[in-house]
Short mmCIF file of C-alpha atoms in Angstrom, two decimals:
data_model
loop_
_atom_site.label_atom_id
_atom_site.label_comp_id
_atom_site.label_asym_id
_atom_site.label_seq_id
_atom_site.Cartn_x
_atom_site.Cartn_y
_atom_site.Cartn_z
CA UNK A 1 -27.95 4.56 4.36
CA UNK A 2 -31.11 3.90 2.47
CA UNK A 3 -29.45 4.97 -1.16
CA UNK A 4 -26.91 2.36 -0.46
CA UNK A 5 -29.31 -0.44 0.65
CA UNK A 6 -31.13 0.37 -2.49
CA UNK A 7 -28.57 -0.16 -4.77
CA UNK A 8 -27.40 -3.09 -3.07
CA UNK A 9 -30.97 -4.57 -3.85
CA UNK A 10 -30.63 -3.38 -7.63
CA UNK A 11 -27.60 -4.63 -8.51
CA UNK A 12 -28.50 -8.04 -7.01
CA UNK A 13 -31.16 -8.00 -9.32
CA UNK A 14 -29.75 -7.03 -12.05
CA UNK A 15 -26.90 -9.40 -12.17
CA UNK A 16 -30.02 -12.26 -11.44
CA UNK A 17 -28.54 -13.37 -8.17
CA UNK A 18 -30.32 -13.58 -5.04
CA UNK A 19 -28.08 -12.39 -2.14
CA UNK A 20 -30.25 -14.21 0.24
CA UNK A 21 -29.72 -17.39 -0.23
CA UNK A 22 -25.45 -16.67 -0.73
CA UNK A 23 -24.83 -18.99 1.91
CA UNK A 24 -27.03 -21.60 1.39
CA UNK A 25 -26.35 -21.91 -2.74
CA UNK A 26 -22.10 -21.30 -3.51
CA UNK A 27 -20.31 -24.35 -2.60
CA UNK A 28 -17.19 -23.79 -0.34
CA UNK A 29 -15.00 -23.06 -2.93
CA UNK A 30 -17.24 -21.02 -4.72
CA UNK A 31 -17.57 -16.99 -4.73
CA UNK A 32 -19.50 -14.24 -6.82
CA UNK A 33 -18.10 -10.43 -8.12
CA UNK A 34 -19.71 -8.73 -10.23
CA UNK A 35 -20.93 -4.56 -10.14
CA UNK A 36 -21.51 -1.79 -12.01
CA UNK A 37 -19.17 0.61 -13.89
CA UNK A 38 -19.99 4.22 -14.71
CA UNK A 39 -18.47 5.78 -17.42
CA UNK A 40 -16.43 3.00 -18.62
CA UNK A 41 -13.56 3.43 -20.83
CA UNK A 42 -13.97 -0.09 -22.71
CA UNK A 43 -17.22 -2.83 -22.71
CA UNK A 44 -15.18 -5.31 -20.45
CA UNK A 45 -13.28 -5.66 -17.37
CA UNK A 46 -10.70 -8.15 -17.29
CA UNK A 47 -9.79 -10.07 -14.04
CA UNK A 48 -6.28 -11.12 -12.86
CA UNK A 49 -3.90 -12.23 -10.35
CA UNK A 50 -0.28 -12.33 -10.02
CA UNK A 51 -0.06 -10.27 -13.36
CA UNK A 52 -1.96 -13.79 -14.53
CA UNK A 53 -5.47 -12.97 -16.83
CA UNK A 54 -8.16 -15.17 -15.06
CA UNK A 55 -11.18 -13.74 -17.20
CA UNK A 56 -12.51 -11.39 -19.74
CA UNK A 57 -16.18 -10.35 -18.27
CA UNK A 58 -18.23 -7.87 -20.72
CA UNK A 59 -20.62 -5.59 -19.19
CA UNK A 60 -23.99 -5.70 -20.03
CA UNK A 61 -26.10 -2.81 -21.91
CA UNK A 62 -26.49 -1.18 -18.02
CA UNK A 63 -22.67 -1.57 -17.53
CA UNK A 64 -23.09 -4.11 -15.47
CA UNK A 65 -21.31 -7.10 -14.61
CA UNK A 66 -20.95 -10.45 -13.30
CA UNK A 67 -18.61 -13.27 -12.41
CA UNK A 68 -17.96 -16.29 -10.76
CA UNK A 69 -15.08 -17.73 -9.31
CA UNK A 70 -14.94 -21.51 -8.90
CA UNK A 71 -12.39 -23.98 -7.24
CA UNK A 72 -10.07 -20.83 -6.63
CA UNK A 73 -7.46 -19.70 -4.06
CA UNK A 74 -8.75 -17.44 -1.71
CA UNK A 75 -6.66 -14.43 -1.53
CA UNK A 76 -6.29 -10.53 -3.39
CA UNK A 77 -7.49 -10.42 -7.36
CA UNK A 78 -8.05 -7.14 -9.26
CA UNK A 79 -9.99 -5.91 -11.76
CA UNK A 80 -8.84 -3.55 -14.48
CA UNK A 81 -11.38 -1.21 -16.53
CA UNK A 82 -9.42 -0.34 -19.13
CA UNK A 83 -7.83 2.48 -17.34
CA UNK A 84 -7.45 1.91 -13.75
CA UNK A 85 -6.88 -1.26 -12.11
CA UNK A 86 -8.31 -2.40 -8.33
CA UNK A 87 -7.66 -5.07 -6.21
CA UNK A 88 -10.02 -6.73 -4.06
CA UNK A 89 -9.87 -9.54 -1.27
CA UNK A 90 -12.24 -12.95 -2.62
CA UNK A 91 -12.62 -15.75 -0.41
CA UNK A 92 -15.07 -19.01 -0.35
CA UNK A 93 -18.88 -18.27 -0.17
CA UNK A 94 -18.40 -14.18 -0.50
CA UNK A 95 -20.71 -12.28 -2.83
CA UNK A 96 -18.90 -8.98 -4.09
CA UNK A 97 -20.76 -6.10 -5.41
CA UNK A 98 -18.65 -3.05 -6.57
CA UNK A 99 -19.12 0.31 -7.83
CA UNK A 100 -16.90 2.61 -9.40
CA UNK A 101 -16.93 5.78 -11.33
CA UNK A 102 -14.34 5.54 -13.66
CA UNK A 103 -13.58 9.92 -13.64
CA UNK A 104 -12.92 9.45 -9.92
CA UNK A 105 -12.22 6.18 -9.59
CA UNK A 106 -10.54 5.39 -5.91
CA UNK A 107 -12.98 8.04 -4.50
CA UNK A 108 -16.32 6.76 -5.85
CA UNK A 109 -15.27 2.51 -5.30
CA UNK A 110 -17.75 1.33 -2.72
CA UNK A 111 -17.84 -2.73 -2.41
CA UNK A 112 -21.48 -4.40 -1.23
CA UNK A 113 -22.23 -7.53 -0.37
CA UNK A 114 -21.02 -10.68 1.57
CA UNK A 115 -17.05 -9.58 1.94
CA UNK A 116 -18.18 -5.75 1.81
CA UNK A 117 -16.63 -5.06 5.19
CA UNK A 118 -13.50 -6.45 4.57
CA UNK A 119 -12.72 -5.04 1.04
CA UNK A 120 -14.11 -1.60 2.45
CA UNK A 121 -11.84 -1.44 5.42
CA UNK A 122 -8.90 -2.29 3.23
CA UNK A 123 -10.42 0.68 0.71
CA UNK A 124 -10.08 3.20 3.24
CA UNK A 125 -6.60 2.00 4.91
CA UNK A 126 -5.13 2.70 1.36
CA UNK A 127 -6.63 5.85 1.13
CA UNK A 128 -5.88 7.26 4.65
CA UNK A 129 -2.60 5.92 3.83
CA UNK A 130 -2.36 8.54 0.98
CA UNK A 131 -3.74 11.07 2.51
CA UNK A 132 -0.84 10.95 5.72
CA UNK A 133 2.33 11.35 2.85
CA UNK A 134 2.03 14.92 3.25
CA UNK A 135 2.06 14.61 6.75
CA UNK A 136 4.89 11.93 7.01
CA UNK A 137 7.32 13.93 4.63
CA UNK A 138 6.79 16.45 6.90
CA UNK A 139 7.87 14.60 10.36
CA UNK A 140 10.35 13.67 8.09
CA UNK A 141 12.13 16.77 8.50
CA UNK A 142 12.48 16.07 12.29
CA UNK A 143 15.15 14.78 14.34
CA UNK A 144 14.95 10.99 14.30
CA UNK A 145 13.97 10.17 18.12
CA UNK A 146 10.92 12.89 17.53
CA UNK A 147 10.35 11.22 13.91
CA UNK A 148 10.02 8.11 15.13
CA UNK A 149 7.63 9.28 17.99
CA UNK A 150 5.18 11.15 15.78
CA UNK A 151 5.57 7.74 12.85
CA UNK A 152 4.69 5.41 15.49
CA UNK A 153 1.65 7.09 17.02
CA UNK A 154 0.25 6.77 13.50
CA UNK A 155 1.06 2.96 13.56
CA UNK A 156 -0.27 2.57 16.99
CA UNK A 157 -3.41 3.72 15.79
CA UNK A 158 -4.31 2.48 12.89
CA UNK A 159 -3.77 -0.87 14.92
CA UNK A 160 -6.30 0.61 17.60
CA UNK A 161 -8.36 0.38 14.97
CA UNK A 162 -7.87 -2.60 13.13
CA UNK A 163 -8.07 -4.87 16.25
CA UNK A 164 -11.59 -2.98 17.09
CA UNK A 165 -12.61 -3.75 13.79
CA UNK A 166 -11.95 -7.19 14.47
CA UNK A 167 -13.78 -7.77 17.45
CA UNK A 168 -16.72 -5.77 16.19
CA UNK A 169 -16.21 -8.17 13.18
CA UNK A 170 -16.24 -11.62 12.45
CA UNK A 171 -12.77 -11.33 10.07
CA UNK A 172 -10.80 -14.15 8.47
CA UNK A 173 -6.97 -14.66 9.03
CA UNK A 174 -6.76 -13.81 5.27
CA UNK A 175 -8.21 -10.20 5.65
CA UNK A 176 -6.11 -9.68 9.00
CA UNK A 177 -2.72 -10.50 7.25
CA UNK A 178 -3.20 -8.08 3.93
CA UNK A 179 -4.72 -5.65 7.25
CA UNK A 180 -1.71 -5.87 9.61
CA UNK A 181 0.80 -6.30 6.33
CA UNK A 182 -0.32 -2.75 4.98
CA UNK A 183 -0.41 -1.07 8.37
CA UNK A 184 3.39 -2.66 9.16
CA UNK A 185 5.08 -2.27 5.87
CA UNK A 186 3.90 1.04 5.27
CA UNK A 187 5.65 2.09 8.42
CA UNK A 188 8.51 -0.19 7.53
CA UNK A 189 8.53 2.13 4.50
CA UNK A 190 8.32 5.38 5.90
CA UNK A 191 11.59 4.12 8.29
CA UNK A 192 13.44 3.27 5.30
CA UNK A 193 12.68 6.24 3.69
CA UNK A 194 13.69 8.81 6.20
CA UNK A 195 17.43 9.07 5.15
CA UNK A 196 16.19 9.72 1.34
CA UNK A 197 13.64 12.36 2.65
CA UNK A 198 15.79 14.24 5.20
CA UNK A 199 17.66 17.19 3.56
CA UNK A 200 19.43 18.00 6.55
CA UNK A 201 23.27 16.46 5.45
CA UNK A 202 23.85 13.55 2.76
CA UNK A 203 22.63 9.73 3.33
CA UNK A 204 25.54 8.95 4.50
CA UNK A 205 26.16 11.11 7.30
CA UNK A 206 22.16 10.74 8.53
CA UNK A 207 22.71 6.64 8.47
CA UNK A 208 25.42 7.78 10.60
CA UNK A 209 23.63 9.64 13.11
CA UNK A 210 20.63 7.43 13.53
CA UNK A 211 19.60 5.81 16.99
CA UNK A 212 21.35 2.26 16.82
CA UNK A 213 17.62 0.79 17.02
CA UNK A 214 16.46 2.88 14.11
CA UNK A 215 16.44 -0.29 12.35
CA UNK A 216 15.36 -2.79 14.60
CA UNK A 217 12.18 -3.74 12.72
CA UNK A 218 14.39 -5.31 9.96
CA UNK A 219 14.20 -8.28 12.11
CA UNK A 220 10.44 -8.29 11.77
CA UNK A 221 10.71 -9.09 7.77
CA UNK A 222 9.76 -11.54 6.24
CA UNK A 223 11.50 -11.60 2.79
CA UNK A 224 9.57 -15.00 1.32
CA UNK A 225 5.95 -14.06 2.33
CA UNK A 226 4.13 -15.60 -0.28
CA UNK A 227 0.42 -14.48 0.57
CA UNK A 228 1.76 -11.04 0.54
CA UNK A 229 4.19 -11.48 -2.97
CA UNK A 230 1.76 -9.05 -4.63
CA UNK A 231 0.37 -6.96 -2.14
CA UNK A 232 1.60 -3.61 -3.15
CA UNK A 233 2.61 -1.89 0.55
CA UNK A 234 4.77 -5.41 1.00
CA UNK A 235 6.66 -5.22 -2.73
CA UNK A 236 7.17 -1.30 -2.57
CA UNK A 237 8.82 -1.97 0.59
CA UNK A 238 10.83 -4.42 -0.56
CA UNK A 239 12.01 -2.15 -3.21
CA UNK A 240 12.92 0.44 -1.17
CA UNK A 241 14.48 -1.99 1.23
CA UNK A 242 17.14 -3.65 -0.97
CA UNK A 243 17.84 0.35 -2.43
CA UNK A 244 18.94 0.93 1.04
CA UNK A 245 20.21 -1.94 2.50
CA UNK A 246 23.09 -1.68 -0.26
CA UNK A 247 23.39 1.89 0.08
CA UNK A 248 24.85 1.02 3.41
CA UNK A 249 26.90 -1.52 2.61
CA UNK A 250 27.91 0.52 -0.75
CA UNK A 251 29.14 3.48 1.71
CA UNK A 252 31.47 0.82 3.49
CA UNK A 253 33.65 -0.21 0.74
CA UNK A 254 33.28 3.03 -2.09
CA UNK A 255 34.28 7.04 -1.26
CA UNK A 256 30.75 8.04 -1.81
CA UNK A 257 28.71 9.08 0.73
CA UNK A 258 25.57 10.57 -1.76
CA UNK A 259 22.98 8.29 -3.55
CA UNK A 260 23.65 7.84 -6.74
CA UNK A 261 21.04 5.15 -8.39
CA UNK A 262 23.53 5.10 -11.37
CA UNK A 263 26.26 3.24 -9.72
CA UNK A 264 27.38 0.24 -10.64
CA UNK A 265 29.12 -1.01 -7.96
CA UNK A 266 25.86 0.01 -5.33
CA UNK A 267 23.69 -1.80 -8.19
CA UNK A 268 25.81 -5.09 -8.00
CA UNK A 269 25.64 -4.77 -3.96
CA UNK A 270 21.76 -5.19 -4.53
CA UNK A 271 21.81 -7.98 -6.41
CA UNK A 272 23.92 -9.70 -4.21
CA UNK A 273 21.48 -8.49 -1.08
CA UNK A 274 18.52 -9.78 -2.61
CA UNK A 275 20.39 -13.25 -3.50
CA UNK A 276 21.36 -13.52 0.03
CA UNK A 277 18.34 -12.48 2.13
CA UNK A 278 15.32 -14.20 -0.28
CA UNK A 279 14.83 -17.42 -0.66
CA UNK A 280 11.43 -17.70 -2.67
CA UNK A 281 11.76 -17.88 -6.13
CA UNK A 282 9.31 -15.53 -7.20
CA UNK A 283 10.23 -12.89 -4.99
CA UNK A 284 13.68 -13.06 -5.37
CA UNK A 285 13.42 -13.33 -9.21
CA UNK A 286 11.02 -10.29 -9.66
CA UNK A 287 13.02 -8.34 -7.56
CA UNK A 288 16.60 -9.05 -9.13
CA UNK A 289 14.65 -8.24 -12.59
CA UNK A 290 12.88 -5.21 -11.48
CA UNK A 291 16.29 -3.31 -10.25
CA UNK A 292 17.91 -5.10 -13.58
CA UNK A 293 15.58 -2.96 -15.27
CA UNK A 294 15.61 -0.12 -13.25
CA UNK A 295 19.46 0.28 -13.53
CA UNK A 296 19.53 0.02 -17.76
CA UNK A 297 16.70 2.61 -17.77
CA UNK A 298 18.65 4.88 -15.79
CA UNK A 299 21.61 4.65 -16.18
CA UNK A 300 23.90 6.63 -19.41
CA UNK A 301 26.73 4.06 -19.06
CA UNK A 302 26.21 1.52 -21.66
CA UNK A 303 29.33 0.02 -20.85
CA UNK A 304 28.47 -0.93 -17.54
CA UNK A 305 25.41 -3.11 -18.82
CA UNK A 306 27.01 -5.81 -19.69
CA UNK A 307 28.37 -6.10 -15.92
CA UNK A 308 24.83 -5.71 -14.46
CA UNK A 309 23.89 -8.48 -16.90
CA UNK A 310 26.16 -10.97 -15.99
CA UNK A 311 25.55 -10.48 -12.43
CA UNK A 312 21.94 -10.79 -13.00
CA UNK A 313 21.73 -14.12 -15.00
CA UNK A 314 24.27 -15.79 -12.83
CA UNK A 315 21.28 -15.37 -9.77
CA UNK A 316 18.20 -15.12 -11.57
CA UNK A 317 16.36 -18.63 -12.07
CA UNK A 318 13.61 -16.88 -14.55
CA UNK A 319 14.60 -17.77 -18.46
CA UNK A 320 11.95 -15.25 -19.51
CA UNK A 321 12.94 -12.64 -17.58
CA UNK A 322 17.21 -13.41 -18.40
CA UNK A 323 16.07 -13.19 -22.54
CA UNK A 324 14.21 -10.13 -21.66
CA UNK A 325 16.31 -8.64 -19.61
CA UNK A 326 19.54 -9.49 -22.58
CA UNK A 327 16.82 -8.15 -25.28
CA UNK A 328 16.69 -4.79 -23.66
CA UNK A 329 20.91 -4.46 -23.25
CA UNK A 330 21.22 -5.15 -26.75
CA UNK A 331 18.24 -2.92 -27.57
CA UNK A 332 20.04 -0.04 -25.90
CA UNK A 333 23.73 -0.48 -26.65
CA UNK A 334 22.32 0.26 -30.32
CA UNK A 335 20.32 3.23 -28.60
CA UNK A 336 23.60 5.16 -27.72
CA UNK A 337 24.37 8.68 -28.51
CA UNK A 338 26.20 9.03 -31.74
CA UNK A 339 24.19 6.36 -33.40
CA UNK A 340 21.31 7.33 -35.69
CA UNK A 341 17.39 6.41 -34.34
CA UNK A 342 16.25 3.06 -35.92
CA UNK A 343 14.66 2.98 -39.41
CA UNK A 344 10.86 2.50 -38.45
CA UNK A 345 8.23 3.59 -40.41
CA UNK A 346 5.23 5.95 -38.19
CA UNK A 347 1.65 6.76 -39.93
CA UNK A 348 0.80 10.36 -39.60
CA UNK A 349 -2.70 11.87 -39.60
CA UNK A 350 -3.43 11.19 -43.04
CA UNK A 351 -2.57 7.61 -42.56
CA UNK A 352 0.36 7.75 -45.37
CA UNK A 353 3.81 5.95 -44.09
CA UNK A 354 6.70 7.52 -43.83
CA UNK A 355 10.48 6.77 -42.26
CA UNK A 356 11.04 7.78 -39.32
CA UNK A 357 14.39 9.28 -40.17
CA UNK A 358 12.26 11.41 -43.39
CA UNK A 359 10.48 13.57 -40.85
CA UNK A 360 13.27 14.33 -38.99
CA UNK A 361 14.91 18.15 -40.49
CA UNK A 362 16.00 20.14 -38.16
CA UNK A 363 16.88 18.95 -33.94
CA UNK A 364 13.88 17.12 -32.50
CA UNK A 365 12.52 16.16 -29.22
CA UNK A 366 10.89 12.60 -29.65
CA UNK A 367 8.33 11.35 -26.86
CA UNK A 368 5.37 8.65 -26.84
CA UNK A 369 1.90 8.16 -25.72
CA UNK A 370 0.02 5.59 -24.32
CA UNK A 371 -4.02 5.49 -24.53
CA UNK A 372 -4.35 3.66 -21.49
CA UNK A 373 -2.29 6.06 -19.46
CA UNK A 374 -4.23 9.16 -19.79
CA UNK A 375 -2.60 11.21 -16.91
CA UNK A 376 0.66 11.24 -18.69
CA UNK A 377 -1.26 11.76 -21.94
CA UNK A 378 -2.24 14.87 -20.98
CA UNK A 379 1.11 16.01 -18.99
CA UNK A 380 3.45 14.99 -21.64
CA UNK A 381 1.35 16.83 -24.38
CA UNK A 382 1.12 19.87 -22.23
CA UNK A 383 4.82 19.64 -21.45
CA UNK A 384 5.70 19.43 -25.08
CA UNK A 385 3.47 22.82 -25.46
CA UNK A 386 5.39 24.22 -23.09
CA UNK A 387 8.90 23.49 -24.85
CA UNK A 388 7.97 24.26 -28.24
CA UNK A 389 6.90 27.92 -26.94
CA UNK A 390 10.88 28.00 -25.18
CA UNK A 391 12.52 26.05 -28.27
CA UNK A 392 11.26 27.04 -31.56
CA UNK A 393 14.95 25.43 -32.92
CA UNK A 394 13.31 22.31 -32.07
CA UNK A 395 11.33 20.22 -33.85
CA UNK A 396 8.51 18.36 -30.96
CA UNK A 397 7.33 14.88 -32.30
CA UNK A 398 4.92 12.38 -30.03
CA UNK A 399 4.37 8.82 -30.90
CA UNK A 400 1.54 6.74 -30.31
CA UNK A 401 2.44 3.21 -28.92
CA UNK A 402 -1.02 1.75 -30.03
CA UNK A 403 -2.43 -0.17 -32.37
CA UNK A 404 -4.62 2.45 -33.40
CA UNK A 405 -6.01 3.83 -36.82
CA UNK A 406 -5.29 7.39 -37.64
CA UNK A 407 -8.97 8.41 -37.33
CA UNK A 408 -8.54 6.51 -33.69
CA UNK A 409 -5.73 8.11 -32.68
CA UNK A 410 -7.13 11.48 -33.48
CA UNK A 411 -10.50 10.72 -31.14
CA UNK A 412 -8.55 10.27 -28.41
CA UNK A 413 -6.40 13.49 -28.95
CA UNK A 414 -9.30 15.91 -29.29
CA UNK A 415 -11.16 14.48 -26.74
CA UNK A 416 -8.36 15.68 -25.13
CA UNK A 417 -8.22 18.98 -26.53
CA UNK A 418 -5.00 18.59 -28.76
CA UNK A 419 -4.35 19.14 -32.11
CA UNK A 420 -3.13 16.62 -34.79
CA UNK A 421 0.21 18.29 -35.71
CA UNK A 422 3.23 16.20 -35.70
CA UNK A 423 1.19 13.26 -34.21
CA UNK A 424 2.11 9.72 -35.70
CA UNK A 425 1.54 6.25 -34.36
CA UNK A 426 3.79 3.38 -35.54
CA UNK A 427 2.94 0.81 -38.65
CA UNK A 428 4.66 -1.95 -36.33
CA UNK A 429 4.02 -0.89 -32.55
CA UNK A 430 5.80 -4.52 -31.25
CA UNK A 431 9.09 -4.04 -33.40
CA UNK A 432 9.22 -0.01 -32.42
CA UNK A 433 8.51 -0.86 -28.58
CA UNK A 434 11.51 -3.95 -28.74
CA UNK A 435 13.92 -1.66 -31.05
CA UNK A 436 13.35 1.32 -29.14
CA UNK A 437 13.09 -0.09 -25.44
CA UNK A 438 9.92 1.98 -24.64
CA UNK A 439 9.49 0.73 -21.70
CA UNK A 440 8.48 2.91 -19.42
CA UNK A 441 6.76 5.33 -22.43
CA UNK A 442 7.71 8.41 -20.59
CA UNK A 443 11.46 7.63 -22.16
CA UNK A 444 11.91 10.88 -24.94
CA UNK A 445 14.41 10.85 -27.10
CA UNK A 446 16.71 14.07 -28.45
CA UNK A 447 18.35 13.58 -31.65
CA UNK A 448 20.16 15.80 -34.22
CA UNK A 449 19.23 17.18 -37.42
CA UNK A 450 20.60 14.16 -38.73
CA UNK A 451 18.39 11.59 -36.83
CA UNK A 452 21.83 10.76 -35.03
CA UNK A 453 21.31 10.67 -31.32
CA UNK A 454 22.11 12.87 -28.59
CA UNK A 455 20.40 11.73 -25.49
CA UNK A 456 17.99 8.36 -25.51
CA UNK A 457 16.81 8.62 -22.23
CA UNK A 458 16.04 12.45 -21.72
CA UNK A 459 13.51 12.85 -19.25
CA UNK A 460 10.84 15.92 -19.90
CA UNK A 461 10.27 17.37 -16.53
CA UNK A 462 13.73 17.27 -15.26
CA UNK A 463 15.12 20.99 -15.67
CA UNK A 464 18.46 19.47 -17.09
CA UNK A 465 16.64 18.33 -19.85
CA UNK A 466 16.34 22.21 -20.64
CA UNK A 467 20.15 22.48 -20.17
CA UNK A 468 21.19 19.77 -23.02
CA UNK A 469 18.84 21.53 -25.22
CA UNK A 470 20.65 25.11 -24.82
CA UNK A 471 23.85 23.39 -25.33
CA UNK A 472 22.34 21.32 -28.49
CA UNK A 473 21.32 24.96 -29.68
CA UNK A 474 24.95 26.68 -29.00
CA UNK A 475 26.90 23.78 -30.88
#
């Protein structure tokens, strides 16, 4: 108790900001964050909201920082180190104090300050809420009447708790909706989820089977909930919603009665649900662009893009996200197997250029790294190990999709603890990430000893990706 008073005190201090007189000094519409980070990965934090940049803010020679928010909307911001991002809940007169150590990151977060309880309580409900999916994938496996019994006894209490926290409290409105939203839509969630997670039959016969008030709480959604339109327990729901919502009504008109995320007809039912049920622009736009998305990464069928496409611009409102969303079909009709990898040149250790194509001899396995995405960094390069040792045929190449300098690039890889050996980065990373659509980066490509290509959207840790390559081998 005393540590943490203590370095309350210092980083009041430090950042040259009495606490005391918090109340008396920011205007109403005023409100101070600022913190120390330990073991950053960069010299700044940026602040946004909305996927909107509000600020750059450099730390100081102590990693410290310091910010203030003027004339703002109250509501959830986030900070981003570099490697992690973290939201936190700002409202008039608060005075936010945050530390984090970046190597465990959600662990170590504590926030101080005026606001401290709220943004703590909110801390720990996310990661209680992570610790219970073990738990909840478990009572998945039961019955649904028992499932339902054991799901909402974890509801019940967390609300025990939340509305003791309250009147112990003097809490806003604003802290008890992003509260109650998380507690609610997380058990909206797991409902939704059940079908996907029970491996007793397929979907379709367990949508069958369930209690005719399984679903009741749909009539508790709000689809155009605009304090919540980033709050990530209310969009993952949403997600997950729509993906079942038209599984249902796919399974009324089609002979399937599996999932099958490749669809196109159960792809053009979710459009249509998500025209029909939201009416607020953002929502409904993000979420029409995010399963537009979804679907072209997935799916094999390049003829069926064009369909998705059409259905898509004729309900989207968003310009950016329709020339986007075109960008990427046109990006990957030219992507299909049987037509050779794009001409781009990649830099290789010694920083000489050289065609893409020109390093390609023999059958080659073609994947991409981000900097800022360490974790799959390290499982991608370790995966790629792995393959080589199983696949001498092949030929393993990984890509860099930053802006970095060869001597760069090869910090970051032996910090790491990997060698330099068919490592290149790209001399144009904007033209390779538009020609080759890598978005997500954990897209690999297989291609032939030509450079023609087999598969564009191979995926390394799926055991069929093993399967193509044995057949690539026996041709």
């Amino acid at each position: 108790m005393y540590s943490r008073l203590f370095l309350y005190l210092l980083i009041c201090s430090s950042v040259m900001f009495s606490c005391k007189k918090d109340k008396k000094t920011l205007e109403d519409h005023t409100a101070f964050f600022g913190g120390e980070i330990i073991n950053p990965s960069t010299n700044y934090i940026i602040i946004f909201k909305s996927s909107e940049i509000i600020d750059t803010v450099y730390l100081d020679s102590n990693n410290r920082f310091k910010y203030t928010f003027n004339d703002f909307e109250p509501g959830l911001f986030s900070f981003y180190d570099g490697k992690e991002s973290q939201s936190f809940l700002i409202q008039p007169q608060d005075s936010i104090m945050v530390r984090v150590n970046t190597v465990e990151f959600d662990e170590s977060l504590v926030f101080n300050g005026i606001g401290e309880k709220e943004n703590n309580y909110l801390m720990d409900l996310f990661l209680e809420t992570e610790k219970q999916e073990q738990e909840i994938l478990k009572i998945s496996q039961l019955e649904p009447k028992e499932f339902e019994t054991k799901l909402s006894k974890i509801r019940d209490a967390k609300l025990e708790k939340l509305s003791k926290f309250n009147s112990k409290h003097k809490t806003t409105k604003l802290f008890n909706t992003y509260a109650k939203a998380n507690i609610d839509y997380n058990y909206y969630y797991s409902k939704e989820a059940y079908p996907f997670i029970n491996y007793s039959e397929n979907e379709e016969a367990i949508f069958n089977k369930l209690p005719g008030d399984f679903f009741d709480f749909r009539s508790e959604i709000d689809y155009n909930n605009e304090t919540l339109k980033d709050y990530r327990p209310y969009v993952s729901f949403l997600r997950f919603h729509f993906n079942n919502i038209a599984l249902q009504e796919h399974f009324k008109h089609s002979k399937d009665d599996t999932y099958n995320n490749q669809s196109l007809d159960y792809n053009l039912d979710k459009l249509t649900l998500i025209e029909q049920k939201v009416s607020d622009t953002f929502i409904k736009n993000r979420l029409l662009y995010y399963n537009m998305i979804k679907f072209i990464n997935a799916s094999k069928s390049v003829d069926d893009y064009d369909t998705l496409l059409k259905s898509f611009q004729a309900k989207s409102t968003n310009n950016e996200q329709k020339f986007k969303a075109t960008k990427l079909v046109n990006s990957y009709k030219l992507l299909k197997p049987g037509q050779i990898i794009p001409d781009l040149m990649v830099i290789d250790k010694n920083e000489d250029a050289k065609h893409l194509k020109d390093i390609i001899n023999k059958p080659t396995i073609i994947y991409f790294w981000d900097a800022m995405d360490r974790y799959h960094l390290k499982v991608s390069h370790e995966r790629a190990k792995d393959l080589q040792k199983k696949y001498p045929e092949f030929d393993i190449i990984a890509i860099s999709i930053n802006a970095l300098s060869s001597r760069e690039q090869a910090e970051i890889l032996q910090r790491n603890n990997f060698n330099l050996n068919n490592e290149y980065h790209f001399e144009n990373v904007e033209k390779a990430i538009e020609l080759l659509s890598l978005k997500p980066v954990n897209k690999v490509f297989i291609v032939d000893k030509n450079a023609v290509i087999v598969n564009p959207k191979a995926n390394m840790f799926d055991v069929m990706m093993e399967t193509e390559l044995l057949g690539l081998i026996n041709k």
